[in-house]
Short mmCIF file of C-alpha atoms in Angstrom, two decimals:
data_model
loop_
_atom_site.label_atom_id
_atom_site.label_comp_id
_atom_site.label_asym_id
_atom_site.label_seq_id
_atom_site.Cartn_x
_atom_site.Cartn_y
_atom_site.Cartn_z
CA ALA J 1 2.80 -237.57 -1.33
CA CYS J 2 0.89 -236.02 0.65
CA HIS J 3 -1.50 -233.54 -1.85
CA SER J 4 -1.82 -237.58 -3.38
CA VAL J 5 -3.47 -238.79 0.22
CA ASP J 6 -5.36 -235.45 0.73
CA GLU J 7 -7.41 -236.08 -2.96
CA ALA J 8 -7.44 -239.78 -2.02
CA LEU J 9 -9.10 -238.23 0.84
CA ARG J 10 -11.14 -235.81 -1.01
CA ASN J 11 -12.91 -238.26 -3.80
CA CYS J 12 -13.87 -240.69 -0.47
CA ILE J 13 -15.95 -238.06 1.07
CA ALA J 14 -17.61 -236.24 -2.62
CA SER J 15 -18.84 -240.62 -2.93
CA GLY J 16 -20.04 -240.34 0.10
CA GLY J 17 -17.77 -241.88 2.78
CA SER J 18 -16.15 -239.93 6.13
CA LEU J 19 -13.05 -239.54 8.46
CA GLU J 20 -14.65 -241.16 10.93
CA ARG J 21 -13.90 -243.86 9.39
CA ALA J 22 -12.21 -244.15 6.52
CA ALA J 23 -8.62 -246.37 5.44
CA LEU J 24 -5.56 -246.01 3.01
CA LEU J 25 -4.35 -248.21 0.15
CA ASP J 26 -0.45 -246.81 -1.63
CA ASN J 27 0.72 -248.44 -4.67
CA TYR J 28 3.63 -247.57 -5.89
CA ALA J 29 5.70 -248.09 -9.28
CA TRP J 30 8.85 -246.65 -8.87
CA GLY J 31 12.15 -246.97 -10.92
CA ASP J 32 15.66 -248.32 -9.60
CA VAL J 33 16.34 -248.59 -6.04
CA LYS J 34 19.24 -249.42 -6.15
CA ASP J 35 20.15 -245.67 -6.79
CA PRO J 36 20.94 -243.80 -3.80
CA ALA J 37 18.73 -240.97 -4.49
CA ILE J 38 15.84 -243.37 -6.91
CA LEU J 39 16.29 -244.57 -2.98
CA GLY J 40 16.11 -241.43 -0.93
CA GLN J 41 12.75 -240.68 -3.16
CA ILE J 42 10.47 -242.97 -1.94
CA VAL J 43 11.69 -243.39 1.33
CA GLU J 44 10.94 -239.20 1.40
CA CYS J 45 7.05 -240.14 0.00
CA SER J 46 7.20 -242.63 1.76
CA ARG J 47 7.39 -239.93 5.11
CA GLY J 48 5.16 -237.82 3.36
CA ALA J 49 2.68 -240.44 3.31
CA ALA J 50 2.08 -241.16 6.45
CA ASP J 51 2.87 -237.74 7.38
CA ALA J 52 -0.18 -236.73 6.33
CA ALA J 53 -2.12 -239.92 7.11
CA LEU J 54 -1.30 -238.77 11.01
CA ALA J 55 -2.14 -235.59 10.08
CA TYR J 56 -6.12 -236.78 9.04
CA GLY J 57 -5.53 -240.01 11.47
CA THR J 58 -6.68 -242.01 8.12
CA PRO J 59 -4.43 -245.49 7.95
CA PHE J 60 -2.38 -246.43 5.04
CA ILE J 61 -4.10 -251.02 5.96
CA SER J 62 -2.71 -252.75 2.07
CA GLY J 63 -1.47 -252.02 -0.78
CA LYS J 64 1.56 -253.06 -3.04
CA ASP J 65 4.58 -252.15 -4.77
CA SER J 66 6.80 -252.22 -7.82
CA LEU J 67 10.04 -251.68 -8.12
CA HIS J 68 12.91 -251.32 -9.76
CA ASN J 69 11.35 -250.55 -13.51
CA THR J 70 13.53 -248.69 -16.16
CA TYR J 71 13.84 -249.55 -20.26
CA ARG J 72 16.57 -248.74 -22.49
CA ALA J 73 16.54 -245.91 -23.93
CA GLY J 74 19.54 -245.21 -26.82
CA GLY J 75 21.33 -248.38 -25.26
CA VAL J 76 20.96 -246.91 -21.52
CA SER J 77 18.45 -247.82 -19.12
CA ARG J 78 16.02 -245.87 -17.45
CA SER J 79 13.45 -245.84 -14.57
CA ILE J 80 10.49 -244.32 -14.69
CA PRO J 81 8.65 -241.71 -13.05
CA PRO J 82 8.00 -242.13 -9.74
CA VAL J 83 4.04 -242.46 -8.91
CA LEU J 84 2.44 -243.26 -5.68
CA LEU J 85 -1.32 -243.63 -6.11
CA VAL J 86 -3.44 -243.81 -3.30
CA SER J 87 -7.09 -244.75 -2.65
CA ALA J 88 -8.82 -244.38 0.25
CA ILE J 89 -11.89 -246.60 1.34
CA SER J 90 -14.70 -245.70 4.22
CA ILE J 91 -17.58 -247.18 6.25
CA THR J 92 -20.37 -245.03 6.78
CA LYS J 93 -23.41 -244.49 9.45
CA GLY J 94 -26.75 -243.91 7.73
CA PRO J 95 -28.54 -243.01 4.25
CA LEU J 96 -26.31 -242.71 1.90
CA ARG J 97 -26.20 -238.98 0.80
CA VAL J 98 -24.01 -238.50 -2.32
CA PRO J 99 -24.67 -235.05 -3.72
CA GLY J 100 -22.03 -236.67 -7.19
CA SER J 101 -20.41 -234.36 -9.51
CA ASP J 102 -23.25 -233.01 -13.06
CA LEU J 103 -24.81 -229.63 -12.32
CA LYS J 104 -28.91 -229.62 -11.02
CA GLU J 105 -30.08 -226.46 -11.56
CA ALA J 106 -30.19 -223.05 -13.35
CA GLY J 107 -29.45 -220.10 -11.18
CA SER J 108 -27.62 -221.79 -8.30
CA SER J 109 -24.87 -220.84 -6.56
CA MET J 110 -20.42 -222.57 -7.19
CA MET J 111 -18.22 -221.99 -4.49
CA LEU J 112 -14.84 -222.14 -4.53
CA ILE J 113 -14.66 -223.98 -1.38
CA GLY J 114 -10.25 -224.31 0.06
CA PRO J 115 -7.14 -222.43 -0.57
CA GLU J 116 -5.88 -220.63 -3.71
CA GLY J 117 -3.87 -222.56 -5.95
CA ALA J 118 -0.09 -222.74 -6.93
CA ILE J 119 1.19 -222.65 -10.52
CA PRO J 120 0.02 -223.46 -13.34
CA GLY J 121 0.00 -227.65 -12.88
CA SER J 122 0.16 -230.55 -13.93
CA LEU J 123 -1.84 -229.90 -17.15
CA MET J 124 -1.19 -226.68 -18.86
CA GLN J 125 2.25 -226.98 -18.48
CA TRP J 126 1.75 -230.69 -20.62
CA LEU J 127 -0.04 -229.27 -23.35
CA HIS J 128 1.48 -225.43 -23.43
CA GLY J 129 4.79 -225.99 -22.72
CA GLY J 130 6.68 -225.38 -18.92
CA GLY J 131 7.99 -227.07 -15.76
CA GLY J 132 8.73 -226.92 -12.07
CA GLY J 133 7.80 -224.34 -9.79
CA ILE J 134 6.43 -224.23 -5.61
CA PRO J 135 4.36 -226.52 -5.06
CA ALA J 136 0.83 -225.86 -3.08
CA PRO J 137 1.77 -226.25 0.78
CA PHE J 138 -0.55 -229.19 2.35
CA ASP J 139 -1.74 -227.66 5.64
CA ARG J 140 -2.24 -230.69 8.44
CA GLN J 141 -5.10 -227.48 10.72
CA LEU J 142 -6.91 -227.08 7.99
CA GLY J 143 -7.44 -230.47 5.94
CA PRO J 144 -9.00 -232.53 8.74
CA ARG J 145 -11.37 -229.30 9.67
CA LEU J 146 -11.89 -228.82 5.80
CA LEU J 147 -12.96 -232.60 5.04
CA GLN J 148 -15.12 -232.72 8.13
CA GLN J 149 -17.23 -229.62 7.38
CA VAL J 150 -17.74 -230.79 3.71
CA ARG J 151 -19.04 -234.30 4.75
CA GLN J 152 -21.35 -231.69 7.95
CA TRP J 153 -22.15 -230.11 4.82
CA ILE J 154 -23.34 -232.93 2.97
CA VAL J 155 -25.53 -234.74 5.10
CA ALA J 156 -27.74 -231.50 5.21
CA GLY J 157 -28.49 -231.61 1.97
CA GLN J 158 -26.62 -227.88 1.08
CA LEU J 159 -24.27 -229.26 -1.63
CA ARG J 160 -26.29 -229.98 -4.54
CA SER J 161 -23.27 -231.37 -6.60
CA LEU J 162 -19.70 -231.23 -5.64
CA HIS J 163 -15.97 -231.48 -7.12
CA ASP J 164 -12.96 -231.85 -5.22
CA LEU J 165 -10.12 -229.58 -7.59
CA SER J 166 -7.42 -232.17 -8.49
CA ASP J 167 -5.37 -232.94 -12.51
CA GLY J 168 -5.35 -229.53 -14.60
CA GLY J 169 -7.51 -227.41 -11.38
CA LEU J 170 -10.79 -224.70 -11.34
CA ALA J 171 -11.27 -224.89 -15.33
CA VAL J 172 -10.77 -228.38 -15.41
CA ALA J 173 -13.84 -229.07 -12.22
CA ALA J 174 -15.91 -227.05 -13.45
CA ALA J 175 -15.56 -228.13 -17.54
CA GLU J 176 -16.45 -231.32 -15.71
CA MET J 177 -19.25 -230.77 -13.35
CA ALA J 178 -21.49 -229.58 -17.04
CA PHE J 179 -20.68 -232.89 -18.98
CA GLY J 180 -23.04 -234.83 -16.72
CA GLY J 181 -25.08 -231.15 -15.79
CA GLY J 182 -27.84 -231.91 -18.50
CA GLY J 183 -27.08 -228.55 -20.66
CA VAL J 184 -26.28 -226.16 -17.47
CA GLY J 185 -23.89 -224.41 -17.35
CA LEU J 186 -22.01 -222.55 -16.36
CA ASP J 187 -20.47 -218.25 -15.69
CA LEU J 188 -17.52 -218.25 -13.60
CA ASP J 189 -15.94 -214.56 -12.80
CA ILE J 190 -12.19 -215.12 -11.90
CA GLY J 191 -12.10 -211.01 -11.24
CA ALA J 192 -11.48 -212.00 -6.64
CA LEU J 193 -9.00 -214.68 -7.48
CA GLY J 194 -6.68 -212.00 -8.69
CA ASP J 195 -4.40 -210.97 -11.81
CA ASP J 196 -2.70 -214.80 -12.90
CA ARG J 197 -5.34 -216.22 -15.02
CA ASN J 198 -3.71 -219.55 -15.74
CA ARG J 199 -3.01 -220.53 -11.67
CA SER J 200 -6.92 -219.70 -11.24
CA LEU J 201 -8.29 -221.76 -13.91
CA PHE J 202 -5.25 -224.73 -13.70
CA GLY J 203 -3.65 -223.62 -10.69
CA GLU J 204 -3.99 -227.16 -8.93
CA GLY J 205 -2.90 -227.65 -4.26
CA PRO J 206 -4.99 -229.76 -1.75
CA HIS J 207 -7.65 -228.76 0.49
CA ARG J 208 -9.85 -227.59 -2.45
CA PHE J 209 -13.83 -228.61 -3.81
CA LEU J 210 -15.93 -226.12 -6.64
CA ALA J 211 -19.38 -226.84 -4.77
CA GLU J 212 -22.81 -225.84 -6.46
CA VAL J 213 -25.54 -224.46 -3.33
CA ARG J 214 -29.08 -222.64 -3.59
CA ASP J 215 -28.90 -219.54 -3.05
CA THR J 216 -30.37 -218.93 0.55
CA ASP J 217 -27.64 -221.91 1.50
CA VAL J 218 -24.81 -219.52 0.25
CA GLU J 219 -24.27 -217.84 3.16
CA ARG J 220 -24.89 -220.09 5.89
#
């Protein structure tokens, strides 16, 4: 739930929003909450979403829920997996600044912003097998500071393009930036990210962006 709030706000910031006047919406799709374990899931999920919202100072202003979602398989009633969708909206002052996710210019530098990812995440495990693992931690101090800093870089025009890292991790974000780049591709040296190539390329976690910057702005 914390990760869902963080991802929604990262997308909002990358699209020109700011934390100063941001708000959240929640949409729950849940199983049979008459089951104590499933009811406990939605309670803990709501606590996590509230914790993240308080960390960012972004209130939940509305939402909806769809509970008691079940289906029959083999003559047995089963609950759907729990799903939380968080959306973020923002009002900003001044001219709209949106770097976009498409690569802008050959010769730029690519910068990975934020902490390391965790286990090879949802897409990697879905396509190639495996499951579980320990999620990357949510950092209630780092998250707001990072989004405020990224917002400052956007307003200053220092980020040529920007993409949050979510489903699929670094590799998927890099590929999506190249799709819209008008023929501009990327060379990524992942050697500095550690020996676990799957984790480096496909690991998922909060507080992460991939940014294109001019060489003259790298140190800044």
